[in-house]
Structure formats: C-alpha cells, structure tokens
Tab-separated table of C-alpha atoms in Angstrom:
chain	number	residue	atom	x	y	z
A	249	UNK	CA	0.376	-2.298	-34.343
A	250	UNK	CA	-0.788	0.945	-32.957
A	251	UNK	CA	1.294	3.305	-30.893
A	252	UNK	CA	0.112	1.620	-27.548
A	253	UNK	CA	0.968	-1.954	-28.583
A	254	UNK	CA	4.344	-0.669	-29.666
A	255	UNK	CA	4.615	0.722	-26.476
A	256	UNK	CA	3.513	-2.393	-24.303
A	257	UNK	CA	5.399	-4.658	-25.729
A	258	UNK	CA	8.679	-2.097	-25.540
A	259	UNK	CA	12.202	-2.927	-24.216
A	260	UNK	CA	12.325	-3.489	-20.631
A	261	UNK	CA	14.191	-0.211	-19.969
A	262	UNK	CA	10.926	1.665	-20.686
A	263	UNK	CA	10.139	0.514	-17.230
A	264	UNK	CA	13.045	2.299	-15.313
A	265	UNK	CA	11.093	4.904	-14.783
A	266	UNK	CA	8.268	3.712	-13.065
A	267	UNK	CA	11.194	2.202	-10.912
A	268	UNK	CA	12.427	5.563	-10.391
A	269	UNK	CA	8.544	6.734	-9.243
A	270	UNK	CA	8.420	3.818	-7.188
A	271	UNK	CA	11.809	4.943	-5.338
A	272	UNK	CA	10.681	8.727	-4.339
A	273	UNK	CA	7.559	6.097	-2.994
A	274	UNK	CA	9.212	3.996	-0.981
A	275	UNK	CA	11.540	6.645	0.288
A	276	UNK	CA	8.177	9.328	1.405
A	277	UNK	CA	6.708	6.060	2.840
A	278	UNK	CA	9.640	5.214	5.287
A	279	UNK	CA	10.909	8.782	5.990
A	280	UNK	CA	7.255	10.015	6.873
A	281	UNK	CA	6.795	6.920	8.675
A	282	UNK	CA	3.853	5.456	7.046
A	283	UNK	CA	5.065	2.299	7.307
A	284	UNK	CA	5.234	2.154	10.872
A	285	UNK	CA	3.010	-0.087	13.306
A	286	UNK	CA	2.658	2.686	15.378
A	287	UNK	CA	0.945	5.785	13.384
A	288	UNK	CA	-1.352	3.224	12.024
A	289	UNK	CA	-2.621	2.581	15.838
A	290	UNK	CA	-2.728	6.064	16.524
A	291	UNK	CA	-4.909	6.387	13.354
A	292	UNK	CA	-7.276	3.993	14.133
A	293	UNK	CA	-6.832	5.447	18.240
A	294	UNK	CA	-7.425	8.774	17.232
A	295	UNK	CA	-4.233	9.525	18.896
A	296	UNK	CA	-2.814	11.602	15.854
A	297	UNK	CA	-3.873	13.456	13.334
A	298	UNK	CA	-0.947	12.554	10.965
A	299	UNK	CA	-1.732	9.192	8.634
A	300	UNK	CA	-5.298	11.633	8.169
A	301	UNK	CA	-3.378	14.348	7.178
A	302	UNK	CA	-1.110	12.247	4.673
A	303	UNK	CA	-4.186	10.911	3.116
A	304	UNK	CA	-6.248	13.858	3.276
A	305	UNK	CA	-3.522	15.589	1.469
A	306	UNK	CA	-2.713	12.897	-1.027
A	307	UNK	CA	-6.554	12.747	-1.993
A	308	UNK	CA	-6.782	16.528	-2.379
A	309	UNK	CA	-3.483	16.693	-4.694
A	310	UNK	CA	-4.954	13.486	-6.648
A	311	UNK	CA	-7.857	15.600	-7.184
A	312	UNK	CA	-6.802	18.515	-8.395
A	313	UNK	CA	-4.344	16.857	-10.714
A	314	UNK	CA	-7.105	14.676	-12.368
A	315	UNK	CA	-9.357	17.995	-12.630
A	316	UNK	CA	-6.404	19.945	-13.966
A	317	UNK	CA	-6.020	16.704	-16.664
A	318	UNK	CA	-9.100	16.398	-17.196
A	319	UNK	CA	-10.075	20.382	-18.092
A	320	UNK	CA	-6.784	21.317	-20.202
A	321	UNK	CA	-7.429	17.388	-21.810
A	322	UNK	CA	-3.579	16.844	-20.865
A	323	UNK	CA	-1.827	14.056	-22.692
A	324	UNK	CA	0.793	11.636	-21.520
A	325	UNK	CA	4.014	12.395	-22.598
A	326	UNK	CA	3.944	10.537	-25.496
A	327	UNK	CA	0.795	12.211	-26.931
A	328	UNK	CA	-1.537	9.279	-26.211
A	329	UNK	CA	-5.005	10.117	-24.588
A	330	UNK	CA	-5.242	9.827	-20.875
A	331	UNK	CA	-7.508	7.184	-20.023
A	332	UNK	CA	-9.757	6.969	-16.326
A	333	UNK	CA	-11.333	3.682	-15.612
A	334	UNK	CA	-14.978	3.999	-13.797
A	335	UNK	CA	-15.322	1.420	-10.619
A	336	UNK	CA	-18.223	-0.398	-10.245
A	337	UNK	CA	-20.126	-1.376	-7.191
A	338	UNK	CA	-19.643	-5.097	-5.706
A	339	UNK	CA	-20.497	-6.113	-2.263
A	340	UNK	CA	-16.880	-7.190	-2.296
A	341	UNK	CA	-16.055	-3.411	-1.457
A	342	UNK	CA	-18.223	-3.936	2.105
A	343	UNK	CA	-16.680	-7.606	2.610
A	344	UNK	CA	-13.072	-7.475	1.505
A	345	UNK	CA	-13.019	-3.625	2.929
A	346	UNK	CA	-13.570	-4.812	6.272
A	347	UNK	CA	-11.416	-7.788	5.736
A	348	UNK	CA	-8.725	-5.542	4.275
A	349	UNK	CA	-8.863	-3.230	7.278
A	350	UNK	CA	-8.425	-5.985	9.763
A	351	UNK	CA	-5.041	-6.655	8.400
A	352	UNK	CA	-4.103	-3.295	8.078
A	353	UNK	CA	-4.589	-2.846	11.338
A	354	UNK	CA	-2.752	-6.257	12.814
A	355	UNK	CA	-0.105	-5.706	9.648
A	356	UNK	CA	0.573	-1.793	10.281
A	357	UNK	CA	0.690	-1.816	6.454
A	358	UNK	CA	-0.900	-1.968	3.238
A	359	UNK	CA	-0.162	-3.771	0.336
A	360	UNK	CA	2.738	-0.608	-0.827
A	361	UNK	CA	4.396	-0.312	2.867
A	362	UNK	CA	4.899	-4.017	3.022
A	363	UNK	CA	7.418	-3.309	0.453
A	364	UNK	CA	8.854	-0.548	1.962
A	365	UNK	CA	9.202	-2.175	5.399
A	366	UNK	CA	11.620	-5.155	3.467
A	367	UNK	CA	13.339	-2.397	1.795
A	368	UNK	CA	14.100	-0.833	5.728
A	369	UNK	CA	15.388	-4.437	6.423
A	370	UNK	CA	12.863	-5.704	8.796
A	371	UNK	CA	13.176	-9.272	6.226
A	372	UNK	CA	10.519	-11.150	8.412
A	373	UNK	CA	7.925	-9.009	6.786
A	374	UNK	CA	8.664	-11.201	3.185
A	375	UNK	CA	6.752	-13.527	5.391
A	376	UNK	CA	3.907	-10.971	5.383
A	377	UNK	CA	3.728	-10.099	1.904
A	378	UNK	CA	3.973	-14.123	1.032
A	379	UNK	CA	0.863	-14.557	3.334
A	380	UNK	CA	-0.387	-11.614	1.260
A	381	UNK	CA	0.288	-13.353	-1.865
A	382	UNK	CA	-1.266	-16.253	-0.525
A	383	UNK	CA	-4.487	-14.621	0.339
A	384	UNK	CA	-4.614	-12.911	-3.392
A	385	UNK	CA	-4.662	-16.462	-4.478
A	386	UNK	CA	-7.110	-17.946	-2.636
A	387	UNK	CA	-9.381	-15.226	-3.374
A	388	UNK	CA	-8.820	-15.956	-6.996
A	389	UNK	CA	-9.469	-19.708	-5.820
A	390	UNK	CA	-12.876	-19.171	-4.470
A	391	UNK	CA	-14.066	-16.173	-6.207
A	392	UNK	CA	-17.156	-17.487	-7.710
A	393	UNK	CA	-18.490	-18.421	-4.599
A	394	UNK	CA	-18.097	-15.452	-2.848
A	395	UNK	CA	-20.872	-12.911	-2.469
A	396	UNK	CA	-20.275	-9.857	-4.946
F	159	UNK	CA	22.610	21.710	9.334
F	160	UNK	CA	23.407	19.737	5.969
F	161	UNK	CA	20.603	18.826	3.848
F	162	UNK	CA	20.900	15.494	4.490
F	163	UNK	CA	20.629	15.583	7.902
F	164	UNK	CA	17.497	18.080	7.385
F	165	UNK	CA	15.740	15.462	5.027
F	166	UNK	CA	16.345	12.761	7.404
F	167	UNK	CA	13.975	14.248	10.288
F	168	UNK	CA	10.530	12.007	10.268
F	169	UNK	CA	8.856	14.284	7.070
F	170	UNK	CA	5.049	16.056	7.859
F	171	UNK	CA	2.417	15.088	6.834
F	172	UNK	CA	2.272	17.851	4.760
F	173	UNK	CA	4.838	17.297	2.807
F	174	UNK	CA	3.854	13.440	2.268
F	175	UNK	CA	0.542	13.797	1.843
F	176	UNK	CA	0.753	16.035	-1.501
F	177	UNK	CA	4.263	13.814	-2.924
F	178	UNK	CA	1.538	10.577	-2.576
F	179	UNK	CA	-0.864	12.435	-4.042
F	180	UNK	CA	1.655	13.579	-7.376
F	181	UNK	CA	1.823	9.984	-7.776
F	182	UNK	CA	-1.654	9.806	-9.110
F	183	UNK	CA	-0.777	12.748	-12.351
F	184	UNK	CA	2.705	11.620	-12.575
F	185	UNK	CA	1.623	7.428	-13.337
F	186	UNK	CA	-0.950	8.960	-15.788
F	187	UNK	CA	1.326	11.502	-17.732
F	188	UNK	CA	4.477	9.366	-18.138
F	189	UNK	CA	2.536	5.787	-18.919
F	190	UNK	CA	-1.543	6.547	-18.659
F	191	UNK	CA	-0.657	3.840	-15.862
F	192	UNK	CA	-3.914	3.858	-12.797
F	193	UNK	CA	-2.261	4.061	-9.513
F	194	UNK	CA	-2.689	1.205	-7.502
F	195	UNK	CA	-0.523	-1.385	-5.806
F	196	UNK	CA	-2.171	-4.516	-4.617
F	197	UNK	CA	-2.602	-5.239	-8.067
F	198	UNK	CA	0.824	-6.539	-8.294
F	199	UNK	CA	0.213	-9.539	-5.940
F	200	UNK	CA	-2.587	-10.453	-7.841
F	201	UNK	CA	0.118	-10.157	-10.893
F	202	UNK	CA	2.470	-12.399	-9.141
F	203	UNK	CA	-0.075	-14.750	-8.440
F	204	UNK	CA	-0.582	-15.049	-12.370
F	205	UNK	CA	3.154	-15.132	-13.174
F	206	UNK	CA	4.077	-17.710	-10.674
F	207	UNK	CA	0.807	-19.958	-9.733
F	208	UNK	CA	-1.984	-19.572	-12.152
F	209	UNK	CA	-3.065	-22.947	-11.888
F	210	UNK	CA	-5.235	-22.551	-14.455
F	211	UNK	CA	-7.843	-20.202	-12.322
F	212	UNK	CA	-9.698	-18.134	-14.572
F	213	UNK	CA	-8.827	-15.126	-12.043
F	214	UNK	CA	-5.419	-15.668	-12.410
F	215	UNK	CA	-5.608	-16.150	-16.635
F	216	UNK	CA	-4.816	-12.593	-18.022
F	217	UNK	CA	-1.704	-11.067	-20.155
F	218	UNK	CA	0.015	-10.209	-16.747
F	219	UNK	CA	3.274	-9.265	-18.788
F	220	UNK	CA	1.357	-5.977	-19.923
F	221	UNK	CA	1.145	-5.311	-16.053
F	222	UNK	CA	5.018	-5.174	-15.601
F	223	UNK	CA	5.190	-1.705	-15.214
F	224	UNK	CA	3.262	-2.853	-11.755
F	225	UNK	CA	6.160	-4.779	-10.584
F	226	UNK	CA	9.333	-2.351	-11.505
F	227	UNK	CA	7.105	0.450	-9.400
F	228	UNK	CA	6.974	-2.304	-6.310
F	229	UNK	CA	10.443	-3.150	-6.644
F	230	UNK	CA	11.498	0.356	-6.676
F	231	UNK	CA	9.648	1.306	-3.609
F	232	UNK	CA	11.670	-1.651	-1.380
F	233	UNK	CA	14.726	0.224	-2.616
F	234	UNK	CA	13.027	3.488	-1.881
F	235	UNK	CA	12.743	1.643	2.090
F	236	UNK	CA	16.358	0.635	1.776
F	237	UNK	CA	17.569	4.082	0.861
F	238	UNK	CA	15.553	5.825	3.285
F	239	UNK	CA	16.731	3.193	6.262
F	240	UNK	CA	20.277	3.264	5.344
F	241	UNK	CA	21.517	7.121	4.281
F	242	UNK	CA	18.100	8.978	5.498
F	243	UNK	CA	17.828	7.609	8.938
F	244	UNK	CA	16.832	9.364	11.747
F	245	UNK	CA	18.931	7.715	14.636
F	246	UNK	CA	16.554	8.899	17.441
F	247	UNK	CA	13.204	6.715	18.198
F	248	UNK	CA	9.737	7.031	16.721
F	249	UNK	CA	7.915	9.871	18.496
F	250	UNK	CA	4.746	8.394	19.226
F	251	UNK	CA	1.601	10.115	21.698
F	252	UNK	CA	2.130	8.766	25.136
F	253	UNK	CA	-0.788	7.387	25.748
F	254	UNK	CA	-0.158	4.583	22.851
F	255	UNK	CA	3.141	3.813	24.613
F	256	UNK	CA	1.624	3.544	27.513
F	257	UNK	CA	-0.739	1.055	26.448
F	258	UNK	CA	1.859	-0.458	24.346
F	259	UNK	CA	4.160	-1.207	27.321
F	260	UNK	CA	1.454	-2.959	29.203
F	261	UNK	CA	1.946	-5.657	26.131
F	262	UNK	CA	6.131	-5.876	26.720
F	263	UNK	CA	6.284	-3.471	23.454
F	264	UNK	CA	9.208	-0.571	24.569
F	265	UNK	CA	11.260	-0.654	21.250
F	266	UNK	CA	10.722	1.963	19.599
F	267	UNK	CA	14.349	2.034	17.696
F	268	UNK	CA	13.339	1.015	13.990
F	269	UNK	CA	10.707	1.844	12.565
F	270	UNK	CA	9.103	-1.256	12.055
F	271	UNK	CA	8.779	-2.640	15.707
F	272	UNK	CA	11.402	-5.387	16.587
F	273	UNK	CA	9.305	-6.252	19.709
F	274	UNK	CA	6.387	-7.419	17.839
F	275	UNK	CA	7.683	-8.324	14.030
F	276	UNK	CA	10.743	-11.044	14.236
F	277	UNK	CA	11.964	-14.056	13.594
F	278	UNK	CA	11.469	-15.297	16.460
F	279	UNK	CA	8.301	-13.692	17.213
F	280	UNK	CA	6.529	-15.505	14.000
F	281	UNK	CA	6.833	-18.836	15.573
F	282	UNK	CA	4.958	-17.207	18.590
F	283	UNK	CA	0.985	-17.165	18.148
F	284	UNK	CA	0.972	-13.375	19.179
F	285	UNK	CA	3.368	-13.274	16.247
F	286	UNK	CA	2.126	-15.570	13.657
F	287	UNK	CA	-1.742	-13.836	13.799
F	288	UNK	CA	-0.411	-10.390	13.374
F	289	UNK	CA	2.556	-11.392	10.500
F	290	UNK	CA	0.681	-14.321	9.021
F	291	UNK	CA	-3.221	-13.971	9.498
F	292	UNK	CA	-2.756	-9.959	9.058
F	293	UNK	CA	-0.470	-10.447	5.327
F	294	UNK	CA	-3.524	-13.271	4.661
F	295	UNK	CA	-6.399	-10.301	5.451
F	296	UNK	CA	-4.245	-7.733	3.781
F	297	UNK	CA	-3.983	-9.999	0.444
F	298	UNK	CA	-7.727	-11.389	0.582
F	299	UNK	CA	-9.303	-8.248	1.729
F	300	UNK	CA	-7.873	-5.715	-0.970
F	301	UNK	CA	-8.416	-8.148	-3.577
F	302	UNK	CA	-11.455	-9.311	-2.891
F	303	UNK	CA	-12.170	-5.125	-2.475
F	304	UNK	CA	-10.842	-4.575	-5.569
F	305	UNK	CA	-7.573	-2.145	-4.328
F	306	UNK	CA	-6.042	-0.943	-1.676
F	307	UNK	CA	-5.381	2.514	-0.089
F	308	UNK	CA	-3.486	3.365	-3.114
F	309	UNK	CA	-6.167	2.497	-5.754
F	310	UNK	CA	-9.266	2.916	-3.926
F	311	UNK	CA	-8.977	5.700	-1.049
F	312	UNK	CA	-6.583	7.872	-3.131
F	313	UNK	CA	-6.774	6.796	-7.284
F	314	UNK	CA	-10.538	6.181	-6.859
F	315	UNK	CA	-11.452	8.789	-4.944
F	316	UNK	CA	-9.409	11.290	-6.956
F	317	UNK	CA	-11.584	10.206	-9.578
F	318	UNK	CA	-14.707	10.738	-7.836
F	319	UNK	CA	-15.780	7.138	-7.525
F	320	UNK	CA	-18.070	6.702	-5.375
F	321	UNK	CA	-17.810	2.861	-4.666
F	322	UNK	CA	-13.763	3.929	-3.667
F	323	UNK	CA	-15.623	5.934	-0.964
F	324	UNK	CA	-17.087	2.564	0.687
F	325	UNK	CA	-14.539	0.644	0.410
F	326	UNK	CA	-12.395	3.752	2.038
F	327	UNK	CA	-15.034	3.584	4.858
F	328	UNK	CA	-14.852	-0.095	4.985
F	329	UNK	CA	-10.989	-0.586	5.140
F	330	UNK	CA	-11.738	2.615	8.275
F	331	UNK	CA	-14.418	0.438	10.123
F	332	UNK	CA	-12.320	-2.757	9.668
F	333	UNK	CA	-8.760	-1.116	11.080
F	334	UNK	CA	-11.227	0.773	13.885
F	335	UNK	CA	-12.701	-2.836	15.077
F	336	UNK	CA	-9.568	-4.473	15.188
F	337	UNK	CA	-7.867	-1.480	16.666
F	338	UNK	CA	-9.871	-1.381	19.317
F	339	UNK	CA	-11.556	-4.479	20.063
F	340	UNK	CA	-9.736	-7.451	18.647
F	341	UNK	CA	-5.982	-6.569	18.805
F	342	UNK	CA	-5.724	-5.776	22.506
F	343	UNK	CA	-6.908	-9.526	22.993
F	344	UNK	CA	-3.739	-10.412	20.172
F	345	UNK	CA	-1.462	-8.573	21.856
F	346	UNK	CA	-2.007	-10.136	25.448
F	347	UNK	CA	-1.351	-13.678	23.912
C-alpha cells in the first residue's frame, strides 16, 4: 500500500476536518448572505456589486494560493505532492452552464448554499436539493446521448 | 459592542470573498482534496441509486471526504442562523423590493425568503418551478457542466482553466436570461 492508499482507506475521523472546513463554509455563506434569493437577483440585476465582489475576491485569493503552491512546490501536510487536475473542453460546459444558471437563478443557490439554506432551517429546501439529486441522476441516465 | 454581536452584522464582501477563496489552498494542503461541491450529489447518486449506470459505477467511498465537507457546511447554516443572527431584515437595493412587492414578496425576515420558499408554497406552481424545476436545473446543469461555482468559477479558474472560464460565462448568461426574462413571468403565476 502506498502512503495515499493508507490514507484513503483511513479511519473515519480523518474526515473531521474537512467537516470542520466545511463549517467556517457554511457559516461565511449564511452570515455574508450568499445564500439568499435576493443578492443573487441583484447579481444577475446589476443592482449590487456584492455576490461580484465575493467571487471576484474568492478567485483572486484561489489564485494566488495555487501560484504561491505551485512556485515554493508546497506539500500537503502530510508530505504528499500536491496534485492539479487539467479540465477539458465539452460542449456540456455551454449546455449544462446555461442550464445550471437557470436554476441558480430560480433556486437563489448553488449546489453548496442549498446546504447552507437547510442548515438556516428553511427545511423545504431538502426538497430542492432532492430535485437536485434527481437531476444528477438523470444526467447520469442519459449521458451518452447528450451532446458533449 | 461584544464580538458576537460584531460578527453577526451581514459580513462584506470583502471579507467573504478571500475566506471562499482560502478554501481552495486549505482543501489542497490538509488532503490534496480539488474544491468543488456538486460533486457530492453525483456521489450520493452512486451510494444510494446506482442502478447499474456506468456514470454512477465508481469507488464513491474514496469521495467521502466530499460528504463530511457538505454536512459540515448545513451545520455551518445552522450555527450562523441560530447564535450569529442578525435580527434586523436583509438590506436589499430598493429598486429589487420594489419590483419584488409587485409579486406579493415583502418578507424580508430570514434570509431565505418565506414568501416564496414554503411548504405551502411548493404545492403552488409559482412554487413548485422555482423549488422543484430550479433544484432539477441546478443538479442537471452543474453536472452535465462538469461543477459548479465552487469547482468551475473559483477551483478552475484559480487554476487557469480556461474551459472553467465558459462555463463561468455560461452559468452568467443562464442566471442573466432567467433573471430577466423568464422569472418575472414565474413570479406572476
């Protein structure tokens, strides 16, 4: 087994912490209000300037970090390699793109702020992420028929 | 002022922005992990109904790292709701409530909009395109894009990939279109 495996396959507790990540998440998405119906339709309004400045910002710190990684060839904290995996163009990114934004537009929420907005106790929007769910698999369903 | 009570004002964008953003280095440094979240429903679509779609037919258990981060971020909602919450209304620009109130939408208590997302309201058609449909579009559309905000407009483009960029543009156009044009007709129903 190499380190990795060994790592994989480790106790469940090795997961805690990407709980823990997925906490400070959850908590920046609801107190900066990210998850609201509203700042999403003064995004696409250009009423605000705010859900542009919270990606804008996210994208520039994402960038810098994976330069920063990248240039000092930073390893994860348990000595292993950092690993980036290059995207590849499908027409999938055109169709399911648009597709995408028409829901995150109706929704007020993306796949990570549906999760947040149960967590806030608005419990109707399990109904949301099970639709979600349910569009996942029928894209699995009729994925070779699709145009890519 | 306490310091809760100073972290539970609606937070800047500024100070968002870059904590999203430290998710990208901090997934990478403590697990090599790719940031990205709609992954997970495809990973609960191969946990709980593969039916034996090749899609769906992948070790999903080495993905479970996916589902703690998920799970963490509802309790992330339910902490910030419960001991972080701001009691007065979402501040929005006036001309959206404006508009909004021309649709019976006035609530603007929570921050996820009682008017339009309820119980009751999913048995409405108003209510059943935006909860329903919208999840449906949300699920399809990221898939079938290959990621969501989270893995293409900020993982892939802080990686330079350039077909993140159009499907950032796409999920833009798509959200502008029904924005504008297609959800004013929802909202009248």
């Amino acid at each position: 087994m190499t380190h990795q495996e060994i790592y994989r396959s480790g106790p469940w507790w090795h997961y805690i912490k990407y709980g823990i990540v997925g906490i400070i998440f959850g908590i920046v998405f609801t107190k900066a209000e990210i998850i609201s119906w509203f700042r999403i339709q003064e995004m696409f309004r250009l009423e605000s300037f705010h859900m542009y400045g919270v990606i804008g910002s996210a994208v520039a710190t994402g960038l810098i970090s994976v330069l920063l990684i990248k240039k000092f060839n930073i390893k994860t904290v348990s000595g292993e390699e950092i690993n980036f995996y290059p995207k590849t163009f499908n027409k999938g990114q055109v169709y399911g793109g648009l597709l995408f934004g028409f829901g995150w537009a109706m929704t007020g929420a993306c796949p990570g702020p549906l999760f947040a907005q149960i967590g806030t106790g608005a419990t109707v929007i399990i109904i949301s992420l099970l639709s979600a769910i349910t569009g996942t698999w029928v894209y699995g369903y009729f994925r070779e028929k699709l145009p890519h | 002022m306490n310091i809760i009570e100073f972290i539970s004002q609606p937070w800047p964008w500024y100070v968002a922005g870059p904590l999203i953003g430290l998710t990208v280095p901090i997934l990478l440094l403590i697990g090599n992990k790719s940031f990205g979240i709609s992954s997970n429903l495809r990973h609960i679509c191969a946990a709980c109904i593969p039916a034996k779609i090749p899609f769906f037919q992948y070790d999903w258990k080495k993905e479970t790292w996916n589902l703690f981060f998920v799970a963490g971020i509802v309790i992330g909602g339910f902490i910030a709701a419960t001991f972080l919450n701001n009691p007065e209304p979402v501040i929005v620009n006036q001309k959206l409530a404006t508009d909004m109130a021309a649709y019976g939408i006035t609530n603007y208590q929570n921050i996820v909009p009682e008017d339009l997302f309820n119980w009751n309201a999913l048995f409405s058609l108003r209510g059943f395109l935006l909860m329903v449909v919208g999840g449906f579009l949300v699920g399809f559309g990221t898939r079938y894009a290959g990621g969501c905000t989270s893995g293409h407009s900020i993982m892939g483009l802080s990686t330079l990939q350039w077909p993140s960029l159009i499907a950032t543009c796409c999920f833009m156009a798509g959200g502008f279109i029904m924005a504008n044009l297609i959800l004013p007709l929802i909202l009248s129903l």
